[in-house]
mmCIF file with all atom_site columns, C-alpha atoms and ligand atoms in Angstrom:
data_model
loop_
_atom_site.group_PDB
_atom_site.id
_atom_site.type_symbol
_atom_site.label_atom_id
_atom_site.label_alt_id
_atom_site.label_comp_id
_atom_site.label_asym_id
_atom_site.label_entity_id
_atom_site.label_seq_id
_atom_site.pdbx_PDB_ins_code
_atom_site.Cartn_x
_atom_site.Cartn_y
_atom_site.Cartn_z
_atom_site.occupancy
_atom_site.B_iso_or_equiv
_atom_site.pdbx_formal_charge
_atom_site.auth_seq_id
_atom_site.auth_comp_id
_atom_site.auth_asym_id
_atom_site.auth_atom_id
_atom_site.pdbx_PDB_model_num
ATOM   1   C CA  . UNK W 1 1   ? 130.365 175.183 136.709 1.00 42.00 ? 1   UNK W CA  1
ATOM   2   C CA  . UNK W 1 2   ? 132.156 177.721 138.841 1.00 48.00 ? 2   UNK W CA  1
ATOM   3   C CA  . UNK W 1 3   ? 132.258 176.936 142.546 1.00 61.00 ? 3   UNK W CA  1
ATOM   4   C CA  . UNK W 1 4   ? 130.147 179.657 144.130 1.00 71.00 ? 4   UNK W CA  1
ATOM   5   C CA  . UNK W 1 5   ? 128.622 178.583 147.441 1.00 76.00 ? 5   UNK W CA  1
ATOM   6   C CA  . UNK W 1 6   ? 130.604 181.404 149.015 1.00 68.00 ? 6   UNK W CA  1
ATOM   7   C CA  . UNK W 1 7   ? 129.235 184.070 146.671 1.00 74.00 ? 7   UNK W CA  1
ATOM   8   C CA  . UNK W 1 8   ? 127.428 186.875 148.498 1.00 75.00 ? 8   UNK W CA  1
ATOM   9   C CA  . UNK W 1 9   ? 124.186 185.933 146.719 1.00 88.00 ? 9   UNK W CA  1
ATOM   10  C CA  . UNK W 1 10  ? 124.190 182.571 148.541 1.00 94.00 ? 10  UNK W CA  1
ATOM   11  C CA  . UNK W 1 11  ? 123.168 182.693 152.185 1.00 95.00 ? 11  UNK W CA  1
ATOM   12  C CA  . UNK W 1 12  ? 123.257 179.889 154.738 1.00 96.00 ? 12  UNK W CA  1
ATOM   13  C CA  . UNK W 1 13  ? 120.983 180.010 157.748 1.00 94.00 ? 13  UNK W CA  1
ATOM   14  C CA  . UNK W 1 14  ? 119.710 177.772 160.488 1.00 95.00 ? 14  UNK W CA  1
ATOM   15  C CA  . UNK W 1 15  ? 115.969 177.228 160.453 1.00 94.00 ? 15  UNK W CA  1
ATOM   16  C CA  . UNK W 1 16  ? 114.374 176.767 163.858 1.00 90.00 ? 16  UNK W CA  1
ATOM   17  C CA  . UNK W 1 17  ? 110.872 175.544 164.662 1.00 87.00 ? 17  UNK W CA  1
ATOM   18  C CA  . UNK W 1 18  ? 109.931 179.008 165.989 1.00 86.00 ? 18  UNK W CA  1
ATOM   19  C CA  . UNK W 1 19  ? 111.074 180.835 162.882 1.00 84.00 ? 19  UNK W CA  1
ATOM   20  C CA  . UNK W 1 20  ? 109.938 178.272 160.311 1.00 83.00 ? 20  UNK W CA  1
ATOM   21  C CA  . UNK W 1 21  ? 106.854 179.589 158.574 1.00 87.00 ? 21  UNK W CA  1
ATOM   22  C CA  . UNK W 1 22  ? 104.809 177.498 156.145 1.00 88.00 ? 22  UNK W CA  1
ATOM   23  C CA  . UNK W 1 23  ? 106.605 178.937 153.135 1.00 89.00 ? 23  UNK W CA  1
ATOM   24  C CA  . UNK W 1 24  ? 110.036 177.987 154.494 1.00 89.00 ? 24  UNK W CA  1
ATOM   25  C CA  . UNK W 1 25  ? 108.881 174.438 155.279 1.00 91.00 ? 25  UNK W CA  1
ATOM   26  C CA  . UNK W 1 26  ? 107.300 174.038 151.850 1.00 91.00 ? 26  UNK W CA  1
ATOM   27  C CA  . UNK W 1 27  ? 110.540 175.197 150.242 1.00 92.00 ? 27  UNK W CA  1
ATOM   28  C CA  . UNK W 1 28  ? 112.523 172.478 152.010 1.00 93.00 ? 28  UNK W CA  1
ATOM   29  C CA  . UNK W 1 29  ? 109.996 169.837 151.007 1.00 93.00 ? 29  UNK W CA  1
ATOM   30  C CA  . UNK W 1 30  ? 110.239 171.090 147.419 1.00 93.00 ? 30  UNK W CA  1
ATOM   31  C CA  . UNK W 1 31  ? 114.041 170.702 147.448 1.00 95.00 ? 31  UNK W CA  1
ATOM   32  C CA  . UNK W 1 32  ? 113.613 167.192 148.909 1.00 94.00 ? 32  UNK W CA  1
ATOM   33  C CA  . UNK W 1 33  ? 111.075 166.248 146.222 1.00 93.00 ? 33  UNK W CA  1
ATOM   34  C CA  . UNK W 1 34  ? 113.411 167.482 143.501 1.00 92.00 ? 34  UNK W CA  1
ATOM   35  C CA  . UNK W 1 35  ? 116.451 165.764 145.012 1.00 93.00 ? 35  UNK W CA  1
ATOM   36  C CA  . UNK W 1 36  ? 115.152 162.326 146.013 1.00 88.00 ? 36  UNK W CA  1
ATOM   37  C CA  . UNK W 1 37  ? 113.383 159.763 143.844 1.00 80.00 ? 37  UNK W CA  1
ATOM   38  C CA  . UNK W 1 38  ? 111.282 158.765 146.839 1.00 74.00 ? 38  UNK W CA  1
ATOM   39  C CA  . UNK W 1 39  ? 111.126 161.562 149.412 1.00 67.00 ? 39  UNK W CA  1
ATOM   40  C CA  . UNK W 1 40  ? 110.411 159.981 152.814 1.00 70.00 ? 40  UNK W CA  1
ATOM   41  C CA  . UNK W 1 41  ? 110.429 163.231 154.559 1.00 77.00 ? 41  UNK W CA  1
ATOM   42  C CA  . UNK W 1 42  ? 108.406 166.170 155.852 1.00 88.00 ? 42  UNK W CA  1
ATOM   43  C CA  . UNK W 1 43  ? 110.234 169.265 157.070 1.00 91.00 ? 43  UNK W CA  1
ATOM   44  C CA  . UNK W 1 44  ? 107.171 170.182 159.129 1.00 91.00 ? 44  UNK W CA  1
ATOM   45  C CA  . UNK W 1 45  ? 107.295 166.902 161.049 1.00 92.00 ? 45  UNK W CA  1
ATOM   46  C CA  . UNK W 1 46  ? 111.064 166.970 161.423 1.00 93.00 ? 46  UNK W CA  1
ATOM   47  C CA  . UNK W 1 47  ? 111.188 170.452 162.883 1.00 93.00 ? 47  UNK W CA  1
ATOM   48  C CA  . UNK W 1 48  ? 108.617 169.535 165.523 1.00 93.00 ? 48  UNK W CA  1
ATOM   49  C CA  . UNK W 1 49  ? 111.240 167.375 167.219 1.00 95.00 ? 49  UNK W CA  1
ATOM   50  C CA  . UNK W 1 50  ? 113.247 169.395 169.756 1.00 95.00 ? 50  UNK W CA  1
ATOM   51  C CA  . UNK W 1 51  ? 116.491 167.646 168.746 1.00 97.00 ? 51  UNK W CA  1
ATOM   52  C CA  . UNK W 1 52  ? 116.199 168.463 165.034 1.00 96.00 ? 52  UNK W CA  1
ATOM   53  C CA  . UNK W 1 53  ? 118.653 170.948 163.520 1.00 97.00 ? 53  UNK W CA  1
ATOM   54  C CA  . UNK W 1 54  ? 118.156 172.328 160.017 1.00 96.00 ? 54  UNK W CA  1
ATOM   55  C CA  . UNK W 1 55  ? 120.250 174.563 157.781 1.00 97.00 ? 55  UNK W CA  1
ATOM   56  C CA  . UNK W 1 56  ? 119.171 176.003 154.444 1.00 96.00 ? 56  UNK W CA  1
ATOM   57  C CA  . UNK W 1 57  ? 121.146 177.481 151.543 1.00 97.00 ? 57  UNK W CA  1
ATOM   58  C CA  . UNK W 1 58  ? 119.284 180.211 149.674 1.00 95.00 ? 58  UNK W CA  1
ATOM   59  C CA  . UNK W 1 59  ? 119.985 182.308 146.638 1.00 94.00 ? 59  UNK W CA  1
ATOM   60  C CA  . UNK W 1 60  ? 117.815 185.331 145.941 1.00 89.00 ? 60  UNK W CA  1
ATOM   61  C CA  . UNK W 1 61  ? 115.597 184.061 148.769 1.00 83.00 ? 61  UNK W CA  1
ATOM   62  C CA  . UNK W 1 62  ? 114.955 180.741 147.052 1.00 92.00 ? 62  UNK W CA  1
ATOM   63  C CA  . UNK W 1 63  ? 115.960 177.561 148.900 1.00 95.00 ? 63  UNK W CA  1
ATOM   64  C CA  . UNK W 1 64  ? 118.414 175.503 146.845 1.00 96.00 ? 64  UNK W CA  1
ATOM   65  C CA  . UNK W 1 65  ? 119.728 173.042 149.403 1.00 97.00 ? 65  UNK W CA  1
ATOM   66  C CA  . UNK W 1 66  ? 119.171 171.908 152.971 1.00 97.00 ? 66  UNK W CA  1
ATOM   67  C CA  . UNK W 1 67  ? 120.658 169.734 155.671 1.00 97.00 ? 67  UNK W CA  1
ATOM   68  C CA  . UNK W 1 68  ? 118.708 168.121 158.495 1.00 97.00 ? 68  UNK W CA  1
ATOM   69  C CA  . UNK W 1 69  ? 120.352 166.529 161.511 1.00 98.00 ? 69  UNK W CA  1
ATOM   70  C CA  . UNK W 1 70  ? 119.475 165.257 164.973 1.00 98.00 ? 70  UNK W CA  1
ATOM   71  C CA  . UNK W 1 71  ? 121.519 166.463 167.898 1.00 98.00 ? 71  UNK W CA  1
ATOM   72  C CA  . UNK W 1 72  ? 121.269 163.946 170.736 1.00 98.00 ? 72  UNK W CA  1
ATOM   73  C CA  . UNK W 1 73  ? 123.730 163.995 173.657 1.00 98.00 ? 73  UNK W CA  1
ATOM   74  C CA  . UNK W 1 74  ? 127.212 164.343 172.160 1.00 98.00 ? 74  UNK W CA  1
ATOM   75  C CA  . UNK W 1 75  ? 126.268 163.076 168.697 1.00 98.00 ? 75  UNK W CA  1
ATOM   76  C CA  . UNK W 1 76  ? 125.041 164.856 165.593 1.00 98.00 ? 76  UNK W CA  1
ATOM   77  C CA  . UNK W 1 77  ? 123.303 162.492 163.193 1.00 98.00 ? 77  UNK W CA  1
ATOM   78  C CA  . UNK W 1 78  ? 122.973 163.873 159.666 1.00 98.00 ? 78  UNK W CA  1
ATOM   79  C CA  . UNK W 1 79  ? 119.668 162.551 158.300 1.00 96.00 ? 79  UNK W CA  1
ATOM   80  C CA  . UNK W 1 80  ? 119.437 164.334 154.982 1.00 95.00 ? 80  UNK W CA  1
ATOM   81  C CA  . UNK W 1 81  ? 121.481 166.663 152.859 1.00 97.00 ? 81  UNK W CA  1
ATOM   82  C CA  . UNK W 1 82  ? 120.146 167.585 149.457 1.00 97.00 ? 82  UNK W CA  1
ATOM   83  C CA  . UNK W 1 83  ? 120.677 170.110 146.678 1.00 97.00 ? 83  UNK W CA  1
ATOM   84  C CA  . UNK W 1 84  ? 118.247 170.889 143.834 1.00 96.00 ? 84  UNK W CA  1
ATOM   85  C CA  . UNK W 1 85  ? 119.516 169.223 140.656 1.00 96.00 ? 85  UNK W CA  1
ATOM   86  C CA  . UNK W 1 86  ? 120.013 172.587 138.916 1.00 95.00 ? 86  UNK W CA  1
ATOM   87  C CA  . UNK W 1 87  ? 122.252 173.888 141.714 1.00 96.00 ? 87  UNK W CA  1
ATOM   88  C CA  . UNK W 1 88  ? 124.591 170.914 142.131 1.00 97.00 ? 88  UNK W CA  1
ATOM   89  C CA  . UNK W 1 89  ? 128.407 170.956 142.023 1.00 97.00 ? 89  UNK W CA  1
ATOM   90  C CA  . UNK W 1 90  ? 128.465 174.532 143.284 1.00 97.00 ? 90  UNK W CA  1
ATOM   91  C CA  . UNK W 1 91  ? 129.633 173.604 146.762 1.00 97.00 ? 91  UNK W CA  1
ATOM   92  C CA  . UNK W 1 92  ? 126.252 174.051 148.476 1.00 98.00 ? 92  UNK W CA  1
ATOM   93  C CA  . UNK W 1 93  ? 126.177 170.654 150.203 1.00 98.00 ? 93  UNK W CA  1
ATOM   94  C CA  . UNK W 1 94  ? 129.790 171.131 151.263 1.00 98.00 ? 94  UNK W CA  1
ATOM   95  C CA  . UNK W 1 95  ? 128.951 174.539 152.716 1.00 97.00 ? 95  UNK W CA  1
ATOM   96  C CA  . UNK W 1 96  ? 125.990 173.093 154.633 1.00 98.00 ? 96  UNK W CA  1
ATOM   97  C CA  . UNK W 1 97  ? 128.043 170.178 155.945 1.00 98.00 ? 97  UNK W CA  1
ATOM   98  C CA  . UNK W 1 98  ? 130.715 172.636 157.065 1.00 98.00 ? 98  UNK W CA  1
ATOM   99  C CA  . UNK W 1 99  ? 128.086 174.755 158.782 1.00 98.00 ? 99  UNK W CA  1
ATOM   100 C CA  . UNK W 1 100 ? 126.825 171.701 160.682 1.00 98.00 ? 100 UNK W CA  1
ATOM   101 C CA  . UNK W 1 101 ? 130.432 170.858 161.568 1.00 98.00 ? 101 UNK W CA  1
ATOM   102 C CA  . UNK W 1 102 ? 130.901 174.361 163.035 1.00 98.00 ? 102 UNK W CA  1
ATOM   103 C CA  . UNK W 1 103 ? 127.738 173.855 165.059 1.00 98.00 ? 103 UNK W CA  1
ATOM   104 C CA  . UNK W 1 104 ? 129.021 170.462 166.280 1.00 98.00 ? 104 UNK W CA  1
ATOM   105 C CA  . UNK W 1 105 ? 132.317 172.026 167.311 1.00 98.00 ? 105 UNK W CA  1
ATOM   106 C CA  . UNK W 1 106 ? 130.548 174.772 169.261 1.00 97.00 ? 106 UNK W CA  1
ATOM   107 C CA  . UNK W 1 107 ? 128.326 172.221 171.005 1.00 97.00 ? 107 UNK W CA  1
ATOM   108 C CA  . UNK W 1 108 ? 131.143 169.866 172.063 1.00 97.00 ? 108 UNK W CA  1
ATOM   109 C CA  . UNK W 1 109 ? 129.809 167.108 169.831 1.00 98.00 ? 109 UNK W CA  1
ATOM   110 C CA  . UNK W 1 110 ? 132.013 163.999 169.754 1.00 98.00 ? 110 UNK W CA  1
ATOM   111 C CA  . UNK W 1 111 ? 130.655 162.110 166.737 1.00 98.00 ? 111 UNK W CA  1
ATOM   112 C CA  . UNK W 1 112 ? 128.982 163.162 163.510 1.00 98.00 ? 112 UNK W CA  1
ATOM   113 C CA  . UNK W 1 113 ? 127.215 160.139 162.066 1.00 98.00 ? 113 UNK W CA  1
ATOM   114 C CA  . UNK W 1 114 ? 125.273 159.385 158.910 1.00 98.00 ? 114 UNK W CA  1
ATOM   115 C CA  . UNK W 1 115 ? 124.008 156.576 156.712 1.00 98.00 ? 115 UNK W CA  1
ATOM   116 C CA  . UNK W 1 116 ? 124.284 156.622 152.948 1.00 97.00 ? 116 UNK W CA  1
ATOM   117 C CA  . UNK W 1 117 ? 123.197 154.230 150.228 1.00 96.00 ? 117 UNK W CA  1
ATOM   118 C CA  . UNK W 1 118 ? 126.120 152.138 149.086 1.00 95.00 ? 118 UNK W CA  1
ATOM   119 C CA  . UNK W 1 119 ? 125.402 153.157 145.461 1.00 95.00 ? 119 UNK W CA  1
ATOM   120 C CA  . UNK W 1 120 ? 125.355 156.907 146.207 1.00 96.00 ? 120 UNK W CA  1
ATOM   121 C CA  . UNK W 1 121 ? 128.813 157.725 144.945 1.00 96.00 ? 121 UNK W CA  1
ATOM   122 C CA  . UNK W 1 122 ? 128.218 161.486 144.819 1.00 97.00 ? 122 UNK W CA  1
ATOM   123 C CA  . UNK W 1 123 ? 127.284 161.638 148.496 1.00 98.00 ? 123 UNK W CA  1
ATOM   124 C CA  . UNK W 1 124 ? 130.045 159.244 149.554 1.00 97.00 ? 124 UNK W CA  1
ATOM   125 C CA  . UNK W 1 125 ? 132.592 161.431 147.764 1.00 97.00 ? 125 UNK W CA  1
ATOM   126 C CA  . UNK W 1 126 ? 131.175 164.520 149.438 1.00 98.00 ? 126 UNK W CA  1
ATOM   127 C CA  . UNK W 1 127 ? 131.478 162.930 152.883 1.00 98.00 ? 127 UNK W CA  1
ATOM   128 C CA  . UNK W 1 128 ? 134.935 161.544 152.193 1.00 96.00 ? 128 UNK W CA  1
ATOM   129 C CA  . UNK W 1 129 ? 136.194 164.993 151.171 1.00 97.00 ? 129 UNK W CA  1
ATOM   130 C CA  . UNK W 1 130 ? 135.100 166.242 154.581 1.00 97.00 ? 130 UNK W CA  1
ATOM   131 C CA  . UNK W 1 131 ? 136.993 163.474 156.391 1.00 97.00 ? 131 UNK W CA  1
ATOM   132 C CA  . UNK W 1 132 ? 134.218 160.946 157.091 1.00 98.00 ? 132 UNK W CA  1
ATOM   133 C CA  . UNK W 1 133 ? 135.274 157.311 157.178 1.00 98.00 ? 133 UNK W CA  1
ATOM   134 C CA  . UNK W 1 134 ? 133.257 154.128 156.662 1.00 97.00 ? 134 UNK W CA  1
ATOM   135 C CA  . UNK W 1 135 ? 132.422 152.507 159.986 1.00 97.00 ? 135 UNK W CA  1
ATOM   136 C CA  . UNK W 1 136 ? 130.082 149.656 159.047 1.00 97.00 ? 136 UNK W CA  1
ATOM   137 C CA  . UNK W 1 137 ? 127.262 148.425 156.835 1.00 96.00 ? 137 UNK W CA  1
ATOM   138 C CA  . UNK W 1 138 ? 123.592 147.993 157.667 1.00 96.00 ? 138 UNK W CA  1
ATOM   139 C CA  . UNK W 1 139 ? 122.412 145.262 155.332 1.00 96.00 ? 139 UNK W CA  1
ATOM   140 C CA  . UNK W 1 140 ? 119.147 145.975 153.427 1.00 96.00 ? 140 UNK W CA  1
ATOM   141 C CA  . UNK W 1 141 ? 118.593 149.145 155.448 1.00 95.00 ? 141 UNK W CA  1
ATOM   142 C CA  . UNK W 1 142 ? 116.528 150.926 152.763 1.00 93.00 ? 142 UNK W CA  1
ATOM   143 C CA  . UNK W 1 143 ? 113.078 149.386 152.491 1.00 91.00 ? 143 UNK W CA  1
ATOM   144 C CA  . UNK W 1 144 ? 112.287 150.765 149.005 1.00 89.00 ? 144 UNK W CA  1
ATOM   145 C CA  . UNK W 1 145 ? 114.921 148.663 147.227 1.00 92.00 ? 145 UNK W CA  1
ATOM   146 C CA  . UNK W 1 146 ? 116.615 146.642 149.949 1.00 95.00 ? 146 UNK W CA  1
ATOM   147 C CA  . UNK W 1 147 ? 119.901 148.490 149.479 1.00 95.00 ? 147 UNK W CA  1
ATOM   148 C CA  . UNK W 1 148 ? 122.622 148.412 152.122 1.00 95.00 ? 148 UNK W CA  1
ATOM   149 C CA  . UNK W 1 149 ? 123.447 151.544 154.094 1.00 97.00 ? 149 UNK W CA  1
ATOM   150 C CA  . UNK W 1 150 ? 127.034 152.481 154.728 1.00 98.00 ? 150 UNK W CA  1
ATOM   151 C CA  . UNK W 1 151 ? 127.533 154.027 158.151 1.00 98.00 ? 151 UNK W CA  1
ATOM   152 C CA  . UNK W 1 152 ? 130.021 156.895 158.092 1.00 98.00 ? 152 UNK W CA  1
ATOM   153 C CA  . UNK W 1 153 ? 131.524 158.834 160.948 1.00 98.00 ? 153 UNK W CA  1
ATOM   154 C CA  . UNK W 1 154 ? 133.580 161.932 161.693 1.00 98.00 ? 154 UNK W CA  1
ATOM   155 C CA  . UNK W 1 155 ? 135.124 162.040 165.154 1.00 98.00 ? 155 UNK W CA  1
ATOM   156 C CA  . UNK W 1 156 ? 135.781 165.350 166.906 1.00 98.00 ? 156 UNK W CA  1
ATOM   157 C CA  . UNK W 1 157 ? 137.731 166.182 170.007 1.00 97.00 ? 157 UNK W CA  1
ATOM   158 C CA  . UNK W 1 158 ? 134.918 167.683 172.115 1.00 93.00 ? 158 UNK W CA  1
ATOM   159 C CA  . UNK W 1 159 ? 137.357 169.892 174.025 1.00 94.00 ? 159 UNK W CA  1
ATOM   160 C CA  . UNK W 1 160 ? 138.976 171.561 171.007 1.00 96.00 ? 160 UNK W CA  1
ATOM   161 C CA  . UNK W 1 161 ? 136.578 170.704 168.168 1.00 96.00 ? 161 UNK W CA  1
ATOM   162 C CA  . UNK W 1 162 ? 139.493 169.321 166.164 1.00 97.00 ? 162 UNK W CA  1
ATOM   163 C CA  . UNK W 1 163 ? 138.634 166.636 163.631 1.00 97.00 ? 163 UNK W CA  1
ATOM   164 C CA  . UNK W 1 164 ? 140.305 163.399 164.678 1.00 96.00 ? 164 UNK W CA  1
ATOM   165 C CA  . UNK W 1 165 ? 141.992 161.268 162.054 1.00 93.00 ? 165 UNK W CA  1
ATOM   166 C CA  . UNK W 1 166 ? 140.056 158.106 161.311 1.00 95.00 ? 166 UNK W CA  1
ATOM   167 C CA  . UNK W 1 167 ? 140.281 155.171 158.970 1.00 95.00 ? 167 UNK W CA  1
ATOM   168 C CA  . UNK W 1 168 ? 137.821 152.900 157.242 1.00 96.00 ? 168 UNK W CA  1
ATOM   169 C CA  . UNK W 1 169 ? 136.660 149.836 159.127 1.00 95.00 ? 169 UNK W CA  1
ATOM   170 C CA  . UNK W 1 170 ? 135.183 148.398 155.939 1.00 93.00 ? 170 UNK W CA  1
ATOM   171 C CA  . UNK W 1 171 ? 135.830 148.689 152.200 1.00 91.00 ? 171 UNK W CA  1
ATOM   172 C CA  . UNK W 1 172 ? 132.994 150.403 150.322 1.00 86.00 ? 172 UNK W CA  1
ATOM   173 C CA  . UNK W 1 173 ? 134.326 151.618 146.977 1.00 73.00 ? 173 UNK W CA  1
ATOM   174 C CA  . UNK W 1 174 ? 134.641 149.012 144.243 1.00 61.00 ? 174 UNK W CA  1
HETATM 175 C C1  . COA N 2 .   ? 124.963 164.464 147.129 1.00 78.82 ? 201 COA N C1  1
HETATM 176 C C2  . COA N 2 .   ? 124.490 165.913 146.969 1.00 78.82 ? 201 COA N C2  1
HETATM 177 C C3  . COA N 2 .   ? 123.855 166.381 148.257 1.00 78.82 ? 201 COA N C3  1
HETATM 178 C C4  . COA N 2 .   ? 125.738 166.789 146.652 1.00 78.82 ? 201 COA N C4  1
HETATM 179 O O1  . COA N 2 .   ? 125.301 168.145 146.630 1.00 78.82 ? 201 COA N O1  1
HETATM 180 P P1  . COA N 2 .   ? 126.151 169.295 145.903 1.00 78.82 ? 201 COA N P1  1
HETATM 181 O O2  . COA N 2 .   ? 125.644 170.604 146.418 1.00 78.82 ? 201 COA N O2  1
HETATM 182 O O3  . COA N 2 .   ? 126.131 169.074 144.446 1.00 78.82 ? 201 COA N O3  1
HETATM 183 O O4  . COA N 2 .   ? 127.613 168.982 146.470 1.00 78.82 ? 201 COA N O4  1
HETATM 184 P P2  . COA N 2 .   ? 128.940 169.861 146.346 1.00 78.82 ? 201 COA N P2  1
HETATM 185 O O5  . COA N 2 .   ? 128.871 170.787 145.184 1.00 78.82 ? 201 COA N O5  1
HETATM 186 O O6  . COA N 2 .   ? 129.238 170.451 147.672 1.00 78.82 ? 201 COA N O6  1
HETATM 187 O O7  . COA N 2 .   ? 130.002 168.706 146.008 1.00 78.82 ? 201 COA N O7  1
HETATM 188 C C5  . COA N 2 .   ? 131.041 168.358 146.904 1.00 78.82 ? 201 COA N C5  1
HETATM 189 C C6  . COA N 2 .   ? 131.786 167.151 146.367 1.00 78.82 ? 201 COA N C6  1
HETATM 190 O O8  . COA N 2 .   ? 130.943 165.996 146.372 1.00 78.82 ? 201 COA N O8  1
HETATM 191 C C7  . COA N 2 .   ? 131.294 165.155 145.253 1.00 78.82 ? 201 COA N C7  1
HETATM 192 N N1  . COA N 2 .   ? 130.192 165.087 144.320 1.00 78.82 ? 201 COA N N1  1
HETATM 193 C C8  . COA N 2 .   ? 129.055 165.802 144.335 1.00 78.82 ? 201 COA N C8  1
HETATM 194 N N2  . COA N 2 .   ? 128.270 165.423 143.307 1.00 78.82 ? 201 COA N N2  1
HETATM 195 C C9  . COA N 2 .   ? 128.929 164.460 142.631 1.00 78.82 ? 201 COA N C9  1
HETATM 196 C C10 . COA N 2 .   ? 128.632 163.674 141.488 1.00 78.82 ? 201 COA N C10 1
HETATM 197 N N3  . COA N 2 .   ? 127.481 163.816 140.799 1.00 78.82 ? 201 COA N N3  1
HETATM 198 N N4  . COA N 2 .   ? 129.540 162.759 141.084 1.00 78.82 ? 201 COA N N4  1
HETATM 199 C C11 . COA N 2 .   ? 130.693 162.592 141.745 1.00 78.82 ? 201 COA N C11 1
HETATM 200 N N5  . COA N 2 .   ? 131.049 163.323 142.844 1.00 78.82 ? 201 COA N N5  1
HETATM 201 C C12 . COA N 2 .   ? 130.162 164.234 143.274 1.00 78.82 ? 201 COA N C12 1
HETATM 202 C C13 . COA N 2 .   ? 132.475 165.809 144.582 1.00 78.82 ? 201 COA N C13 1
HETATM 203 O O9  . COA N 2 .   ? 133.649 165.312 145.190 1.00 78.82 ? 201 COA N O9  1
HETATM 204 C C14 . COA N 2 .   ? 132.239 167.271 144.934 1.00 78.82 ? 201 COA N C14 1
HETATM 205 O O10 . COA N 2 .   ? 133.397 168.059 144.867 1.00 78.82 ? 201 COA N O10 1
HETATM 206 P P3  . COA N 2 .   ? 133.835 168.682 143.412 1.00 78.82 ? 201 COA N P3  1
HETATM 207 O O11 . COA N 2 .   ? 132.620 169.327 142.825 1.00 78.82 ? 201 COA N O11 1
HETATM 208 O O12 . COA N 2 .   ? 134.914 169.649 143.795 1.00 78.82 ? 201 COA N O12 1
HETATM 209 O O13 . COA N 2 .   ? 134.319 167.513 142.605 1.00 78.82 ? 201 COA N O13 1
HETATM 210 C C15 . COA N 2 .   ? 123.508 166.067 145.769 1.00 78.82 ? 201 COA N C15 1
HETATM 211 O O14 . COA N 2 .   ? 124.031 165.361 144.655 1.00 78.82 ? 201 COA N O14 1
HETATM 212 C C16 . COA N 2 .   ? 122.098 165.571 146.067 1.00 78.82 ? 201 COA N C16 1
HETATM 213 O O15 . COA N 2 .   ? 121.247 166.327 146.527 1.00 78.82 ? 201 COA N O15 1
HETATM 214 N N6  . COA N 2 .   ? 121.843 164.283 145.794 1.00 78.82 ? 201 COA N N6  1
HETATM 215 C C17 . COA N 2 .   ? 120.489 163.691 146.051 1.00 78.82 ? 201 COA N C17 1
HETATM 216 C C18 . COA N 2 .   ? 120.211 163.581 147.526 1.00 78.82 ? 201 COA N C18 1
HETATM 217 C C19 . COA N 2 .   ? 121.233 162.700 148.208 1.00 78.82 ? 201 COA N C19 1
HETATM 218 O O16 . COA N 2 .   ? 121.612 161.645 147.715 1.00 78.82 ? 201 COA N O16 1
HETATM 219 N N7  . COA N 2 .   ? 121.684 163.134 149.404 1.00 78.82 ? 201 COA N N7  1
HETATM 220 C C20 . COA N 2 .   ? 122.674 162.413 150.184 1.00 78.82 ? 201 COA N C20 1
HETATM 221 C C21 . COA N 2 .   ? 122.105 161.316 151.004 1.00 78.82 ? 201 COA N C21 1
HETATM 222 S S1  . COA N 2 .   ? 121.005 161.908 152.260 1.00 78.82 ? 201 COA N S1  1
#
């Protein structure tokens, strides 16, 4: 499918607790339900936390993808990024990750961190394309199936926002 996250019909916006009405929150939960086998997530609860940051990709006003992160001190921790199955491979997750990177650069963030299931090749490829490297493994991190989490990191120079080169501390791809 043609790469079209940059088409004018696709808009990216940050959703704040003040501006998030019920419909917007329900839309995010609907994307999460469609994207995850076991959604362990409520946009309503997440946005109540003052450190939560959320970006949404919409087309014709319909939410197709979202990213939720926690901004604490000089770290941005990406908790969830998800795209509706019907809208995948159009660059939406990449666009949202890049939007969160721009935010991190503006806020003098030093580390962008995330955990991903070891078996989630699609997500690992997405993160690798953006420059994330594998930092460590959390054994049996996911309680639903006991799967390991791979910890990934992108290091920024807080003064300039430049992405710092990194390298894997562990081997994750087979
Ligand atoms: C992972 C996920 C967020 C990717 O969303 P997306 O909008 O389709 O991603 P993009 O179109 O920006 O893809 C960027 C790159 O990621 C990689 N990628 C994405 N989906 C892939 C797949 N099914 N297989 C292999 N690589 C994949 C590719 O390298 C892709 O670039 P390309 O299309 O030029 O080859 C989406 O598959 C999803 O919602 N999965 C379920 C939820 C999830 O696992 N989230 C991540 C953990 S929180």
